[in-house]
Amino acid sequence: MPAGSAGTGGEVPLRRRSAARAAARPVVGMTAAAVDDLVTRLGSTLRFYADRSIDAPVTRVLISGAGAAVDGIPAALAASLPLPVEVLAASGVFASKVGFASPDDDLNLLTTAGLGLGGDR
């Protein structure tokens, strides 16, 4: 019997989740292979930029957002890069009168706040 169809044996039809809802689920962790792949790609991107920006060299790496909260990401980046790596949250940049509802919000709102505040780069 196809998934999602009700049979005569008392089966409950399966509900299909929308792709948007499925994508909104938080990532709890990553495999070591996924962490290694991400770190390799980020390192490659930083080396590409460093080779082309002699006037404005990369001197440190700031990470924020959901990826910064994944176990293993900050440590793996720090171990693989010849630069200091720092996890940065919104509370480290500006004060909030109402605070942040969760540590996730603190990490995730940094980019939004930065765009709202503007800046050179």
PDB file of C-alpha atoms in Angstrom:
ATOM      1  CA  MET A   1       0.000   0.000   0.000  1.00  0.00           C
ATOM      2  CA  PRO A   2       1.439   3.440  -0.884  1.00  0.00           C
ATOM      3  CA  ALA A   3       2.530   5.727   1.938  1.00  0.00           C
ATOM      4  CA  GLY A   4      -0.125   8.183   2.927  1.00  0.00           C
ATOM      5  CA  SER A   5      -3.097   6.055   1.935  1.00  0.00           C
ATOM      6  CA  ALA A   6      -5.515   4.607   4.435  1.00  0.00           C
ATOM      7  CA  GLY A   7      -6.066   0.901   4.299  1.00  0.00           C
ATOM      8  CA  THR A   8      -8.639  -1.340   5.822  1.00  0.00           C
ATOM      9  CA  GLY A   9      -6.275  -2.483   8.589  1.00  0.00           C
ATOM     10  CA  GLY A  10      -6.688   0.704  10.657  1.00  0.00           C
ATOM     11  CA  GLU A  11      -3.538   2.405   9.346  1.00  0.00           C
ATOM     12  CA  VAL A  12      -3.378   6.139   9.874  1.00  0.00           C
ATOM     13  CA  PRO A  13      -2.611   8.127   6.719  1.00  0.00           C
ATOM     14  CA  LEU A  14       0.805   9.743   6.776  1.00  0.00           C
ATOM     15  CA  ARG A  15       0.861  13.489   6.567  1.00  0.00           C
ATOM     16  CA  ARG A  16       3.374  14.956   4.232  1.00  0.00           C
ATOM     17  CA  ARG A  17       5.349  17.816   5.655  1.00  0.00           C
ATOM     18  CA  SER A  18       5.945  20.823   3.507  1.00  0.00           C
ATOM     19  CA  ALA A  19       9.502  21.385   2.327  1.00  0.00           C
ATOM     20  CA  ALA A  20       9.557  24.766   4.083  1.00  0.00           C
ATOM     21  CA  ARG A  21       8.711  23.220   7.443  1.00  0.00           C
ATOM     22  CA  ALA A  22      11.239  20.448   6.970  1.00  0.00           C
ATOM     23  CA  ALA A  23      13.953  22.977   6.154  1.00  0.00           C
ATOM     24  CA  ALA A  24      13.150  25.029   9.248  1.00  0.00           C
ATOM     25  CA  ARG A  25      14.063  22.207  11.636  1.00  0.00           C
ATOM     26  CA  PRO A  26      17.218  23.049  13.593  1.00  0.00           C
ATOM     27  CA  VAL A  27      20.365  21.053  12.977  1.00  0.00           C
ATOM     28  CA  VAL A  28      21.274  19.237  16.179  1.00  0.00           C
ATOM     29  CA  GLY A  29      24.686  18.029  15.087  1.00  0.00           C
ATOM     30  CA  MET A  30      26.839  17.099  12.149  1.00  0.00           C
ATOM     31  CA  THR A  31      28.872  14.055  11.334  1.00  0.00           C
ATOM     32  CA  ALA A  32      32.644  14.340  11.492  1.00  0.00           C
ATOM     33  CA  ALA A  33      32.747  14.036   7.692  1.00  0.00           C
ATOM     34  CA  ALA A  34      30.300  16.932   7.314  1.00  0.00           C
ATOM     35  CA  VAL A  35      32.308  19.094   9.723  1.00  0.00           C
ATOM     36  CA  ASP A  36      35.522  18.272   7.832  1.00  0.00           C
ATOM     37  CA  ASP A  37      33.880  19.116   4.498  1.00  0.00           C
ATOM     38  CA  LEU A  38      32.562  22.443   5.784  1.00  0.00           C
ATOM     39  CA  VAL A  39      35.911  23.380   7.330  1.00  0.00           C
ATOM     40  CA  THR A  40      37.728  22.493   4.100  1.00  0.00           C
ATOM     41  CA  ARG A  41      35.354  24.626   2.040  1.00  0.00           C
ATOM     42  CA  LEU A  42      35.573  27.595   4.402  1.00  0.00           C
ATOM     43  CA  GLY A  43      39.363  27.348   4.468  1.00  0.00           C
ATOM     44  CA  SER A  44      39.440  27.306   0.667  1.00  0.00           C
ATOM     45  CA  THR A  45      37.225  30.376   0.514  1.00  0.00           C
ATOM     46  CA  LEU A  46      39.410  32.248   2.998  1.00  0.00           C
ATOM     47  CA  ARG A  47      42.601  31.346   1.105  1.00  0.00           C
ATOM     48  CA  PHE A  48      40.986  32.527  -2.156  1.00  0.00           C
ATOM     49  CA  TYR A  49      40.119  35.863  -0.572  1.00  0.00           C
ATOM     50  CA  ALA A  50      43.518  36.206   1.141  1.00  0.00           C
ATOM     51  CA  ASP A  51      45.328  35.698  -2.163  1.00  0.00           C
ATOM     52  CA  ARG A  52      43.387  38.572  -3.734  1.00  0.00           C
ATOM     53  CA  SER A  53      43.139  41.156  -0.974  1.00  0.00           C
ATOM     54  CA  ILE A  54      46.634  42.243  -0.014  1.00  0.00           C
ATOM     55  CA  ASP A  55      45.379  45.719   0.948  1.00  0.00           C
ATOM     56  CA  ALA A  56      42.844  44.317   3.424  1.00  0.00           C
ATOM     57  CA  PRO A  57      44.248  41.043   4.781  1.00  0.00           C
ATOM     58  CA  VAL A  58      42.133  38.595   6.714  1.00  0.00           C
ATOM     59  CA  THR A  59      43.405  38.726  10.299  1.00  0.00           C
ATOM     60  CA  ARG A  60      40.761  36.709  12.131  1.00  0.00           C
ATOM     61  CA  VAL A  61      37.670  34.626  11.490  1.00  0.00           C
ATOM     62  CA  LEU A  62      34.368  35.483  13.157  1.00  0.00           C
ATOM     63  CA  ILE A  63      31.620  32.877  13.006  1.00  0.00           C
ATOM     64  CA  SER A  64      28.006  33.286  13.981  1.00  0.00           C
ATOM     65  CA  GLY A  65      24.600  31.859  13.253  1.00  0.00           C
ATOM     66  CA  ALA A  66      23.393  28.297  13.555  1.00  0.00           C
ATOM     67  CA  GLY A  67      26.675  26.803  12.334  1.00  0.00           C
ATOM     68  CA  ALA A  68      28.604  28.424  15.173  1.00  0.00           C
ATOM     69  CA  ALA A  69      26.508  26.480  17.669  1.00  0.00           C
ATOM     70  CA  VAL A  70      27.173  23.081  16.082  1.00  0.00           C
ATOM     71  CA  ASP A  71      29.573  21.026  18.187  1.00  0.00           C
ATOM     72  CA  GLY A  72      32.920  20.748  16.493  1.00  0.00           C
ATOM     73  CA  ILE A  73      32.707  23.619  14.014  1.00  0.00           C
ATOM     74  CA  PRO A  74      34.567  26.346  15.955  1.00  0.00           C
ATOM     75  CA  ALA A  75      37.283  23.955  17.183  1.00  0.00           C
ATOM     76  CA  ALA A  76      37.781  22.376  13.746  1.00  0.00           C
ATOM     77  CA  LEU A  77      38.094  25.794  12.116  1.00  0.00           C
ATOM     78  CA  ALA A  78      40.566  26.972  14.747  1.00  0.00           C
ATOM     79  CA  ALA A  79      42.656  23.820  14.294  1.00  0.00           C
ATOM     80  CA  SER A  80      42.759  24.136  10.507  1.00  0.00           C
ATOM     81  CA  LEU A  81      43.353  27.856  10.021  1.00  0.00           C
ATOM     82  CA  PRO A  82      46.427  29.963  10.800  1.00  0.00           C
ATOM     83  CA  LEU A  83      44.117  32.699  12.116  1.00  0.00           C
ATOM     84  CA  PRO A  84      42.266  33.225  15.371  1.00  0.00           C
ATOM     85  CA  VAL A  85      38.662  31.967  15.235  1.00  0.00           C
ATOM     86  CA  GLU A  86      36.008  33.566  17.420  1.00  0.00           C
ATOM     87  CA  VAL A  87      32.316  32.810  17.876  1.00  0.00           C
ATOM     88  CA  LEU A  88      30.490  36.116  17.786  1.00  0.00           C
ATOM     89  CA  ALA A  89      26.924  36.750  18.881  1.00  0.00           C
ATOM     90  CA  ALA A  90      24.774  39.861  18.751  1.00  0.00           C
ATOM     91  CA  SER A  91      25.206  40.413  22.499  1.00  0.00           C
ATOM     92  CA  GLY A  92      28.949  40.787  21.900  1.00  0.00           C
ATOM     93  CA  VAL A  93      28.365  43.666  19.506  1.00  0.00           C
ATOM     94  CA  PHE A  94      25.463  45.664  20.899  1.00  0.00           C
ATOM     95  CA  ALA A  95      23.244  45.861  23.963  1.00  0.00           C
ATOM     96  CA  SER A  96      19.587  44.938  23.805  1.00  0.00           C
ATOM     97  CA  LYS A  97      17.002  46.455  26.120  1.00  0.00           C
ATOM     98  CA  VAL A  98      14.932  43.256  26.105  1.00  0.00           C
ATOM     99  CA  GLY A  99      17.723  40.712  25.765  1.00  0.00           C
ATOM    100  CA  PHE A 100      17.605  37.660  23.551  1.00  0.00           C
ATOM    101  CA  ALA A 101      14.992  34.950  23.863  1.00  0.00           C
ATOM    102  CA  SER A 102      17.557  32.173  23.424  1.00  0.00           C
ATOM    103  CA  PRO A 103      21.228  31.594  22.684  1.00  0.00           C
ATOM    104  CA  ASP A 104      20.179  30.678  19.130  1.00  0.00           C
ATOM    105  CA  ASP A 105      18.601  34.102  18.679  1.00  0.00           C
ATOM    106  CA  ASP A 106      21.759  35.734  20.000  1.00  0.00           C
ATOM    107  CA  LEU A 107      23.856  33.926  17.350  1.00  0.00           C
ATOM    108  CA  ASN A 108      21.350  34.222  14.508  1.00  0.00           C
ATOM    109  CA  LEU A 109      20.503  37.914  14.883  1.00  0.00           C
ATOM    110  CA  LEU A 110      24.048  39.177  14.406  1.00  0.00           C
ATOM    111  CA  THR A 111      23.874  39.303  10.607  1.00  0.00           C
ATOM    112  CA  THR A 112      20.467  40.954  10.687  1.00  0.00           C
ATOM    113  CA  ALA A 113      21.695  43.540  13.172  1.00  0.00           C
ATOM    114  CA  GLY A 114      24.817  44.186  11.103  1.00  0.00           C
ATOM    115  CA  LEU A 115      22.786  44.788   7.984  1.00  0.00           C
ATOM    116  CA  GLY A 116      20.493  47.114   9.905  1.00  0.00           C
ATOM    117  CA  LEU A 117      23.392  49.092  11.364  1.00  0.00           C
ATOM    118  CA  GLY A 118      25.198  49.371   8.041  1.00  0.00           C
ATOM    119  CA  GLY A 119      28.910  49.688   7.578  1.00  0.00           C
ATOM    120  CA  ASP A 120      31.721  49.672   5.071  1.00  0.00           C
ATOM    121  CA  ARG A 121      31.923  45.901   4.606  1.00  0.00           C
TER     122      ARG A 121
END
